[in-house]
Short mmCIF file of C-alpha atoms in Angstrom, two decimals:
data_model
loop_
_atom_site.label_atom_id
_atom_site.label_comp_id
_atom_site.label_asym_id
_atom_site.label_seq_id
_atom_site.Cartn_x
_atom_site.Cartn_y
_atom_site.Cartn_z
CA MET A 24 39.50 -58.07 75.71
CA SER A 25 38.86 -58.62 71.98
CA TYR A 26 39.08 -62.08 70.47
CA ASP A 27 41.80 -60.89 68.10
CA LEU A 28 43.98 -59.84 71.03
CA ILE A 29 43.36 -63.15 72.83
CA ALA A 30 44.41 -65.07 69.71
CA ALA A 31 47.56 -62.93 69.43
CA LEU A 32 48.38 -63.55 73.12
CA MET A 33 47.94 -67.30 72.62
CA PHE A 34 50.22 -67.28 69.61
CA GLY A 35 52.87 -65.17 71.34
CA SER A 36 52.73 -67.24 74.53
CA MET A 37 53.24 -70.42 72.54
CA LEU A 38 56.31 -69.04 70.75
CA ILE A 39 57.83 -67.78 74.01
CA MET A 40 57.28 -71.12 75.75
CA MET A 41 58.91 -72.95 72.83
CA LEU A 42 62.09 -70.96 73.52
CA THR A 43 62.27 -72.64 76.95
CA GLY A 44 63.03 -75.97 75.29
CA GLN A 45 59.91 -77.76 76.53
CA ARG A 46 58.26 -80.50 74.48
CA MET A 47 56.38 -79.02 71.54
CA PHE A 48 53.15 -80.94 72.13
CA GLY A 49 53.23 -79.96 75.83
CA VAL A 50 53.60 -76.26 74.99
CA ILE A 51 50.86 -76.24 72.36
CA GLY A 52 48.44 -78.34 74.39
CA PHE A 53 49.07 -76.34 77.58
CA VAL A 54 48.38 -73.00 75.87
CA ALA A 55 45.23 -74.41 74.24
CA VAL A 56 43.74 -75.87 77.43
CA ILE A 57 44.61 -72.86 79.63
CA ALA A 58 43.04 -70.52 77.06
CA ALA A 59 39.93 -72.71 76.93
CA VAL A 60 39.64 -72.69 80.73
CA PHE A 61 39.83 -68.88 80.86
CA LEU A 62 37.39 -68.49 77.97
CA TRP A 63 34.78 -71.12 78.78
CA GLY A 64 35.44 -72.21 82.36
CA ASP A 65 36.73 -75.43 83.87
CA ARG A 66 34.21 -77.62 82.10
CA GLY A 67 34.95 -76.01 78.73
CA GLY A 68 38.69 -76.63 79.11
CA TYR A 69 38.26 -80.26 80.13
CA ASP A 70 35.69 -80.95 77.41
CA LEU A 71 37.94 -79.44 74.77
CA ALA A 72 40.88 -81.74 75.50
CA PHE A 73 38.61 -84.78 75.94
CA ALA A 74 36.76 -84.13 72.67
CA GLN A 75 40.01 -83.86 70.68
CA THR A 76 41.27 -87.11 72.24
CA ILE A 77 38.12 -88.93 71.13
CA LYS A 78 38.48 -87.41 67.65
CA VAL A 79 42.05 -88.69 67.35
CA MET A 80 41.16 -92.17 68.61
CA ASN A 81 38.25 -92.41 66.15
CA TRP A 82 40.35 -91.45 63.12
CA TYR A 83 40.76 -94.84 61.45
CA PRO A 84 43.48 -93.90 58.88
CA LEU A 85 45.79 -93.05 61.80
CA LEU A 86 46.42 -96.78 62.14
CA THR A 87 48.65 -96.51 59.07
CA LEU A 88 51.15 -94.40 61.03
CA PRO A 89 52.76 -97.14 63.18
CA MET A 90 52.60 -99.65 60.33
CA PHE A 91 54.61 -97.54 57.90
CA ILE A 92 57.06 -96.40 60.57
CA PHE A 93 57.66 -100.03 61.60
CA MET A 94 58.19 -101.05 57.97
CA GLY A 95 60.77 -98.31 57.49
CA TYR A 96 62.72 -99.30 60.60
CA VAL A 97 62.70 -102.96 59.56
CA MET A 98 64.13 -101.95 56.16
CA SER A 99 66.81 -99.89 57.87
CA GLU A 100 67.79 -102.07 60.82
CA SER A 101 67.84 -105.32 58.83
CA ARG A 102 70.14 -103.66 56.24
CA LEU A 103 67.80 -104.26 53.30
CA ALA A 104 68.64 -100.72 52.18
CA ASP A 105 72.30 -101.79 51.82
CA ASP A 106 71.29 -104.09 48.95
CA LEU A 107 69.68 -101.18 47.15
CA TYR A 108 72.80 -99.06 47.36
CA ARG A 109 75.10 -101.86 46.17
CA MET A 110 72.78 -102.35 43.20
CA PHE A 111 72.93 -98.64 42.33
CA HIS A 112 76.71 -98.66 42.75
CA VAL A 113 77.12 -101.42 40.18
CA TRP A 114 74.51 -100.32 37.66
CA PHE A 115 74.97 -96.53 37.77
CA GLY A 116 78.72 -96.39 38.50
CA PRO A 117 79.83 -95.87 34.86
CA VAL A 118 77.62 -92.75 34.50
CA PRO A 119 79.11 -89.34 35.43
CA GLY A 120 77.86 -88.69 38.94
CA GLY A 121 76.31 -92.18 38.83
CA LEU A 122 76.70 -92.94 42.53
CA ALA A 123 75.15 -89.59 43.44
CA ILE A 124 72.26 -90.35 41.07
CA GLY A 125 71.94 -93.76 42.68
CA THR A 126 71.85 -92.09 46.08
CA ILE A 127 68.89 -89.94 44.99
CA LEU A 128 67.08 -93.07 43.78
CA LEU A 129 67.93 -94.81 47.04
CA MET A 130 66.41 -91.89 48.96
CA VAL A 131 63.23 -92.03 46.87
CA LEU A 132 62.81 -95.72 47.65
CA ILE A 133 63.60 -95.27 51.34
CA SER A 134 61.07 -92.42 51.44
CA ALA A 135 58.49 -94.73 49.86
CA MET A 136 59.04 -97.19 52.69
CA ASN A 137 59.36 -94.91 55.70
CA GLY A 138 57.90 -91.42 55.37
CA LEU A 139 60.48 -89.72 57.62
CA SER A 140 63.26 -87.38 56.53
CA VAL A 141 65.40 -88.46 59.48
CA ALA A 142 65.44 -92.09 58.28
CA GLY A 143 66.69 -91.03 54.86
CA MET A 144 69.41 -88.88 56.41
CA ALA A 145 70.55 -91.71 58.66
CA ILE A 146 70.72 -94.24 55.83
CA GLY A 147 72.34 -91.79 53.41
CA ALA A 148 74.96 -90.63 55.92
CA THR A 149 75.87 -94.14 57.10
CA ILE A 150 75.73 -96.03 53.77
CA ALA A 151 76.15 -93.58 50.89
CA LEU A 152 78.36 -90.81 52.32
CA PRO A 153 81.44 -92.96 53.16
CA GLU A 154 81.26 -94.73 49.78
CA LEU A 155 80.94 -91.48 47.84
CA LEU A 156 83.84 -89.81 49.67
CA LYS A 157 85.98 -92.95 49.26
CA ARG A 158 85.44 -92.75 45.50
CA SER A 159 86.68 -89.13 45.35
CA TYR A 160 83.31 -87.44 45.00
CA ASP A 161 83.31 -83.76 45.91
CA LYS A 162 82.30 -83.44 49.58
CA ARG A 163 80.04 -80.46 48.94
CA MET A 164 78.31 -82.28 46.13
CA VAL A 165 77.62 -85.42 48.15
CA THR A 166 76.43 -83.69 51.32
CA GLY A 167 74.01 -81.65 49.22
CA VAL A 168 72.82 -84.80 47.44
CA ILE A 169 72.08 -86.63 50.69
CA GLN A 170 70.27 -83.68 52.27
CA ALA A 171 68.18 -83.08 49.15
CA GLY A 172 67.35 -86.76 48.77
CA ALA A 173 66.44 -87.16 52.44
CA SER A 174 64.03 -84.24 52.22
CA LEU A 175 61.88 -86.35 49.86
CA GLY A 176 60.86 -88.45 52.87
CA ILE A 177 58.09 -86.03 53.81
CA LEU A 178 56.68 -85.82 50.24
CA VAL A 179 56.88 -89.28 48.68
CA PRO A 180 54.14 -91.49 50.17
CA PRO A 181 53.73 -92.74 52.82
CA SER A 182 54.54 -89.33 54.33
CA VAL A 183 54.09 -89.08 58.09
CA VAL A 184 53.85 -85.27 57.89
CA MET A 185 50.93 -85.55 55.46
CA VAL A 186 49.07 -87.66 58.03
CA LEU A 187 49.26 -84.71 60.42
CA TYR A 188 48.19 -82.27 57.70
CA ALA A 189 45.26 -84.53 56.76
CA MET A 190 44.05 -84.54 60.36
CA ILE A 191 44.23 -80.75 60.71
CA ALA A 192 42.85 -79.94 57.24
CA ARG A 193 40.21 -82.72 57.45
CA GLN A 194 41.31 -84.19 54.11
CA PRO A 195 41.64 -87.87 53.08
CA VAL A 196 45.17 -89.01 53.79
CA GLY A 197 45.03 -91.47 50.89
CA GLN A 198 44.42 -88.65 48.41
CA LEU A 199 47.22 -86.59 49.96
CA TRP A 200 49.67 -89.45 49.61
CA LEU A 201 48.72 -90.03 45.98
CA ALA A 202 49.05 -86.29 45.35
CA GLY A 203 52.67 -86.44 46.54
CA VAL A 204 53.73 -89.14 44.05
CA PHE A 205 54.33 -87.10 40.89
CA PRO A 206 55.69 -83.97 42.64
CA GLY A 207 58.12 -86.23 44.52
CA LEU A 208 59.21 -87.91 41.28
CA LEU A 209 59.46 -84.48 39.64
CA LEU A 210 61.86 -83.22 42.32
CA ALA A 211 63.91 -86.43 42.16
CA THR A 212 64.13 -86.08 38.36
CA LEU A 213 65.25 -82.45 38.63
CA PHE A 214 67.92 -83.49 41.17
CA ILE A 215 69.17 -86.23 38.83
CA ILE A 216 69.30 -83.90 35.81
CA TYR A 217 71.23 -81.31 37.82
CA ILE A 218 73.73 -83.91 39.13
CA TRP A 219 74.28 -85.44 35.69
CA LEU A 220 74.78 -82.10 33.96
CA ARG A 221 77.13 -80.76 36.59
CA CYS A 222 79.23 -83.93 36.71
CA LYS A 223 79.25 -84.11 32.90
CA LEU A 224 80.65 -80.58 32.73
CA ASN A 225 83.05 -81.14 35.64
CA PRO A 226 83.85 -84.88 36.01
CA GLU A 227 86.01 -84.25 39.08
CA LEU A 228 82.86 -83.60 41.12
CA GLY A 229 81.51 -87.11 40.51
CA PRO A 230 83.99 -89.38 38.71
CA PRO A 231 82.53 -92.55 37.14
CA ILE A 232 83.57 -95.96 38.40
CA SER A 233 87.02 -96.99 37.20
CA ASP A 234 87.51 -99.58 34.42
CA GLU A 235 89.28 -101.86 36.89
CA ASP A 236 86.36 -101.88 39.29
CA ARG A 237 83.92 -102.32 36.42
CA GLN A 238 85.76 -105.36 35.07
CA SER A 239 86.06 -106.93 38.52
CA ILE A 240 82.27 -107.27 38.72
CA GLY A 241 81.06 -110.17 36.60
CA ARG A 242 77.71 -110.32 34.85
CA GLY A 243 76.41 -112.91 37.30
CA GLU A 244 77.26 -110.67 40.25
CA LYS A 245 75.55 -107.72 38.59
CA TYR A 246 72.30 -109.66 38.14
CA ARG A 247 72.51 -111.09 41.66
CA LEU A 248 72.77 -107.58 43.06
CA LEU A 249 69.94 -106.47 40.78
CA MET A 250 67.62 -109.13 42.19
CA ALA A 251 68.66 -108.37 45.79
CA GLY A 252 68.11 -104.65 45.25
CA LEU A 253 64.73 -105.17 43.59
CA MET A 254 63.36 -107.03 46.60
CA PRO A 255 62.55 -103.78 48.49
CA LEU A 256 60.81 -102.60 45.32
CA GLY A 257 58.74 -105.76 45.44
CA ILE A 258 57.71 -104.92 49.00
CA PHE A 259 56.55 -101.49 47.93
CA ALA A 260 54.65 -102.92 44.93
CA LEU A 261 53.01 -105.58 47.09
CA MET A 262 51.83 -102.83 49.42
CA MET A 263 50.69 -100.15 46.97
CA VAL A 264 49.32 -102.04 43.96
CA PRO A 265 46.29 -103.48 45.81
CA PHE A 266 45.55 -100.01 47.22
CA VAL A 267 45.83 -98.28 43.84
CA MET A 268 43.68 -100.97 42.21
CA GLY A 269 41.05 -100.55 44.90
CA TYR A 270 41.36 -104.05 46.40
CA THR A 271 42.47 -102.82 49.82
CA ARG A 272 42.09 -99.71 51.90
CA LEU A 273 45.04 -97.70 53.11
CA VAL A 274 45.18 -99.36 56.53
CA GLU A 275 45.21 -102.87 55.05
CA SER A 276 47.98 -101.84 52.62
CA SER A 277 50.11 -100.52 55.48
CA VAL A 278 49.75 -103.86 57.29
CA ILE A 279 50.74 -105.72 54.11
CA GLY A 280 53.84 -103.55 53.82
CA ALA A 281 54.90 -104.12 57.44
CA LEU A 282 54.35 -107.88 57.18
CA ALA A 283 56.15 -108.11 53.83
CA ALA A 284 59.22 -106.20 55.11
CA THR A 285 59.35 -108.42 58.20
CA ALA A 286 58.98 -111.59 56.12
CA VAL A 287 61.77 -110.57 53.73
CA SER A 288 64.13 -109.73 56.59
CA VAL A 289 63.40 -113.14 58.18
CA PHE A 290 63.90 -114.89 54.82
CA LYS A 291 67.29 -113.22 54.36
CA GLY A 292 68.34 -114.11 57.92
CA ARG A 293 68.58 -110.50 59.09
CA MET A 294 65.77 -110.43 61.62
CA SER A 295 66.76 -111.05 65.23
CA TRP A 296 65.16 -110.34 68.59
CA ARG A 297 67.43 -107.33 68.97
CA VAL A 298 66.40 -105.91 65.58
CA LEU A 299 62.74 -106.55 66.37
CA GLU A 300 63.09 -104.81 69.73
CA ILE A 301 64.79 -101.76 68.19
CA CYS A 302 62.14 -101.48 65.47
CA SER A 303 59.28 -101.86 67.95
CA ARG A 304 60.68 -99.37 70.46
CA ASN A 305 61.39 -96.73 67.80
CA THR A 306 57.98 -97.25 66.22
CA LEU A 307 56.25 -96.83 69.58
CA ALA A 308 58.27 -93.69 70.42
CA ILE A 309 57.64 -91.92 67.11
CA SER A 310 53.98 -92.97 66.90
CA CYS A 311 53.30 -91.67 70.41
CA MET A 312 55.12 -88.44 69.64
CA PHE A 313 52.93 -87.82 66.59
CA LEU A 314 49.76 -88.75 68.47
CA TRP A 315 50.53 -86.18 71.15
CA ILE A 316 51.34 -83.56 68.51
CA ILE A 317 48.10 -84.25 66.64
CA LEU A 318 46.11 -84.05 69.88
CA ALA A 319 47.72 -80.73 70.85
CA ALA A 320 47.26 -79.33 67.34
CA LEU A 321 43.57 -80.19 67.30
CA ALA A 322 43.03 -78.59 70.71
CA PHE A 323 44.88 -75.43 69.66
CA GLY A 324 42.96 -75.29 66.39
CA ALA A 325 39.62 -75.72 68.20
CA VAL A 326 40.32 -72.68 70.41
CA PHE A 327 41.36 -70.65 67.36
CA ASP A 328 38.12 -71.66 65.63
CA GLY A 329 36.16 -70.52 68.68
CA LEU A 330 37.97 -67.17 68.65
CA ARG A 331 37.39 -66.79 64.89
CA ALA A 332 41.07 -65.95 64.50
CA VAL A 333 40.81 -66.92 60.83
CA ASP A 334 38.60 -63.89 60.19
CA PHE A 335 41.27 -61.63 61.67
CA VAL A 336 44.00 -63.06 59.42
CA ARG A 337 41.70 -62.96 56.39
CA ASN A 338 40.82 -59.30 57.01
CA LEU A 339 44.51 -58.49 57.48
CA PHE A 340 45.52 -60.05 54.17
CA MET A 341 42.55 -59.14 51.99
CA ASP A 342 41.02 -55.96 53.41
CA ASN A 343 43.89 -54.15 55.12
CA LEU A 344 46.71 -55.17 52.76
CA GLY A 345 44.52 -55.61 49.67
CA LEU A 346 46.37 -58.70 48.43
CA GLY A 347 45.11 -61.02 45.69
CA ARG A 348 44.62 -64.77 46.15
CA TRP A 349 47.95 -65.73 44.56
CA GLU A 350 49.83 -63.04 46.46
CA ILE A 351 48.38 -64.38 49.72
CA LEU A 352 49.38 -67.93 48.77
CA ILE A 353 52.96 -66.90 47.98
CA LEU A 354 53.15 -64.94 51.25
CA MET A 355 52.06 -68.07 53.14
CA GLN A 356 54.80 -70.13 51.48
CA LEU A 357 57.40 -67.48 52.32
CA SER A 358 56.28 -67.55 55.96
CA PHE A 359 56.82 -71.34 56.02
CA ILE A 360 60.36 -70.92 54.70
CA LEU A 361 61.05 -68.23 57.32
CA MET A 362 59.72 -70.36 60.17
CA GLY A 363 61.60 -73.37 58.85
CA THR A 364 64.89 -71.68 59.73
CA PHE A 365 64.17 -72.35 63.41
CA LEU A 366 61.21 -74.81 63.58
CA ASP A 367 60.65 -78.32 62.24
CA ASP A 368 57.83 -79.28 59.89
CA THR A 369 55.38 -80.49 62.55
CA ALA A 370 55.81 -77.33 64.63
CA MET A 371 55.19 -75.13 61.59
CA LEU A 372 52.10 -77.09 60.65
CA VAL A 373 50.64 -77.02 64.14
CA ILE A 374 51.23 -73.30 64.57
CA VAL A 375 49.87 -71.95 61.29
CA ALA A 376 47.68 -74.67 59.72
CA PRO A 377 44.61 -73.79 61.84
CA LEU A 378 44.91 -70.27 60.40
CA TYR A 379 46.04 -70.98 56.85
CA VAL A 380 43.86 -73.95 55.90
CA PRO A 381 40.52 -72.07 56.19
CA ILE A 382 42.00 -69.14 54.24
CA VAL A 383 43.20 -71.46 51.48
CA SER A 384 39.71 -72.97 51.31
CA MET A 385 38.13 -69.51 51.23
CA LEU A 386 40.44 -68.48 48.37
CA GLU A 387 39.10 -71.52 46.48
CA PHE A 388 42.40 -73.35 46.24
CA ASP A 389 42.37 -77.13 46.48
CA LEU A 390 43.40 -78.27 49.99
CA ILE A 391 45.00 -81.46 48.66
CA TRP A 392 47.15 -79.42 46.29
CA TYR A 393 47.99 -76.96 49.06
CA GLY A 394 49.13 -79.86 51.26
CA VAL A 395 51.68 -80.75 48.59
CA LEU A 396 52.83 -77.12 48.36
CA TYR A 397 53.23 -76.98 52.13
CA THR A 398 55.27 -80.18 52.11
CA ILE A 399 57.61 -79.00 49.34
CA THR A 400 58.07 -75.69 51.17
CA CYS A 401 58.96 -77.64 54.33
CA GLN A 402 61.58 -79.51 52.31
CA ILE A 403 63.11 -76.19 51.31
CA ALA A 404 62.94 -74.92 54.90
CA TYR A 405 64.68 -78.10 56.10
CA MET A 406 67.72 -77.08 54.08
CA THR A 407 67.70 -73.31 54.63
CA PRO A 408 70.40 -71.73 56.85
CA PRO A 409 70.99 -70.76 59.53
CA PHE A 410 68.99 -73.39 61.43
CA GLY A 411 67.67 -75.77 58.78
CA TYR A 412 66.85 -79.13 60.33
CA ASN A 413 68.78 -81.24 57.80
CA LEU A 414 71.88 -79.06 58.05
CA PHE A 415 72.57 -80.04 61.65
CA LEU A 416 71.65 -83.67 61.08
CA MET A 417 74.26 -83.80 58.34
CA ARG A 418 76.87 -82.07 60.51
CA ALA A 419 76.26 -84.64 63.28
CA MET A 420 76.66 -87.58 60.89
CA ALA A 421 79.38 -86.32 58.53
CA PRO A 422 83.14 -86.87 59.11
CA ASP A 423 85.20 -84.13 60.71
CA ASP A 424 86.68 -82.88 57.42
CA VAL A 425 83.18 -81.86 56.27
CA THR A 426 82.65 -78.48 57.94
CA LEU A 427 79.41 -76.67 58.61
CA SER A 428 80.46 -74.12 55.99
CA ASP A 429 80.74 -76.93 53.43
CA ILE A 430 77.27 -78.15 54.35
CA TYR A 431 75.77 -74.66 54.06
CA ARG A 432 77.31 -74.15 50.63
CA SER A 433 76.36 -77.62 49.43
CA ILE A 434 72.63 -77.04 49.60
CA ILE A 435 72.46 -73.76 47.63
CA PRO A 436 71.98 -75.34 44.16
CA PHE A 437 69.59 -77.97 45.49
CA VAL A 438 67.42 -75.34 47.18
CA GLY A 439 67.29 -73.58 43.80
CA VAL A 440 66.17 -76.83 42.14
CA MET A 441 63.47 -77.33 44.80
CA ILE A 442 62.17 -73.78 44.35
CA LEU A 443 61.93 -74.51 40.62
CA GLY A 444 59.96 -77.67 41.40
CA LEU A 445 57.65 -75.73 43.75
CA ILE A 446 56.95 -73.14 41.05
CA ILE A 447 56.17 -75.87 38.51
CA VAL A 448 53.66 -77.53 40.85
CA MET A 449 52.07 -74.16 41.61
CA ILE A 450 51.68 -73.33 37.91
CA PHE A 451 50.48 -76.83 36.99
CA PRO A 452 48.31 -78.12 39.88
CA GLN A 453 47.34 -81.27 37.96
CA ILE A 454 50.84 -82.63 38.56
CA ALA A 455 49.63 -83.22 42.12
CA LEU A 456 45.90 -83.64 41.55
CA TRP A 457 45.67 -85.91 38.50
CA LEU A 458 46.52 -89.18 40.26
CA PRO A 459 44.18 -88.86 43.28
CA GLU A 460 41.35 -87.50 41.12
CA THR A 461 41.72 -90.32 38.60
CA LEU A 462 41.94 -93.17 41.10
CA TYR A 463 39.28 -91.93 43.52
CA ASN A 464 36.84 -91.05 40.74
CA ARG A 465 37.32 -94.51 39.32
#
């Protein structure tokens, strides 16, 4: 049997087994080890899994994963994010669509403290959504805002998804995180411009705060809320400034962030044994899940390397189809969007990254830049019907009067904005590459 056919059988078997509802890491790891046993015997199969385990355990930057996840859960469970939203409500309320703009900014800050799209969705749906609906914001507008803002969690550093990409693509996770800063801010800015323009043209979609509410909030209260809301910003600055200045490495910065978030929650009297237990349990669960996924992805990728499946895909794209380098890149992004209608970001990455990353390198594209493109495309896929991940999260968290049809229709303009952002980053790669190149060269 040819190696190309074996690779195709592995890929097909993995997709079929995923339809059974089994754990993703179990399916991927099982297919990888069984294929290795048939190809290279019992010893080859055992050595493959063992070698990937040692590789994962020796990857020092992986220590950042539980630290950032713990910091995000502390911010969420101790209600420090509530202070941020109250600050945005007071300071942005008079602007057309001001609360929706504040929600986008809240999502950016939550993303900068957690790295998970799910956390942003949970905070947005529980804090922002009821307040926006209570103030007569259009339900389609606000559900689209929350989904779009939550999708920034996998782009704005510290992104957990980028840790997985860094492991598979063998790229520095610190450079990947820095590369996501300006594209993330670009998308957030495009969201804000769209919200402001649409609410300026049609104020009923996002009415500004009433004069009565504005007058009921004194100047002292406004500045008190400003200081309370800026405290999470201080945590982020305390964590990232030493890293950017070169005083600490990424792992040390993640520890500083976790300790600072815990200290602030204790100082404000919001840390209890119950909160600490919830944060620790959730951190352990998500960290273990990602460790298993990384281990399975490395094993699967090692078998694909041994089969030289990359050569088959390269010949298909370049020799048989005769596509150019940019046409191949666009085709890869379209395949991510297609898969995103029924898979989450980690599943997509594990399935195709072992094939795509070597091709991207061969086409002489920057792998750091491509990691940002992949992440933005995942954001789009998260919000693409019929089975976009964020769509069903929003339906589960939204009130009953917000239908699935409303949620589907709400994301159409935001997907258009994200596609525009993706095109801009593709045309101008330095938007992603300038910051990591500048800081690491220095």
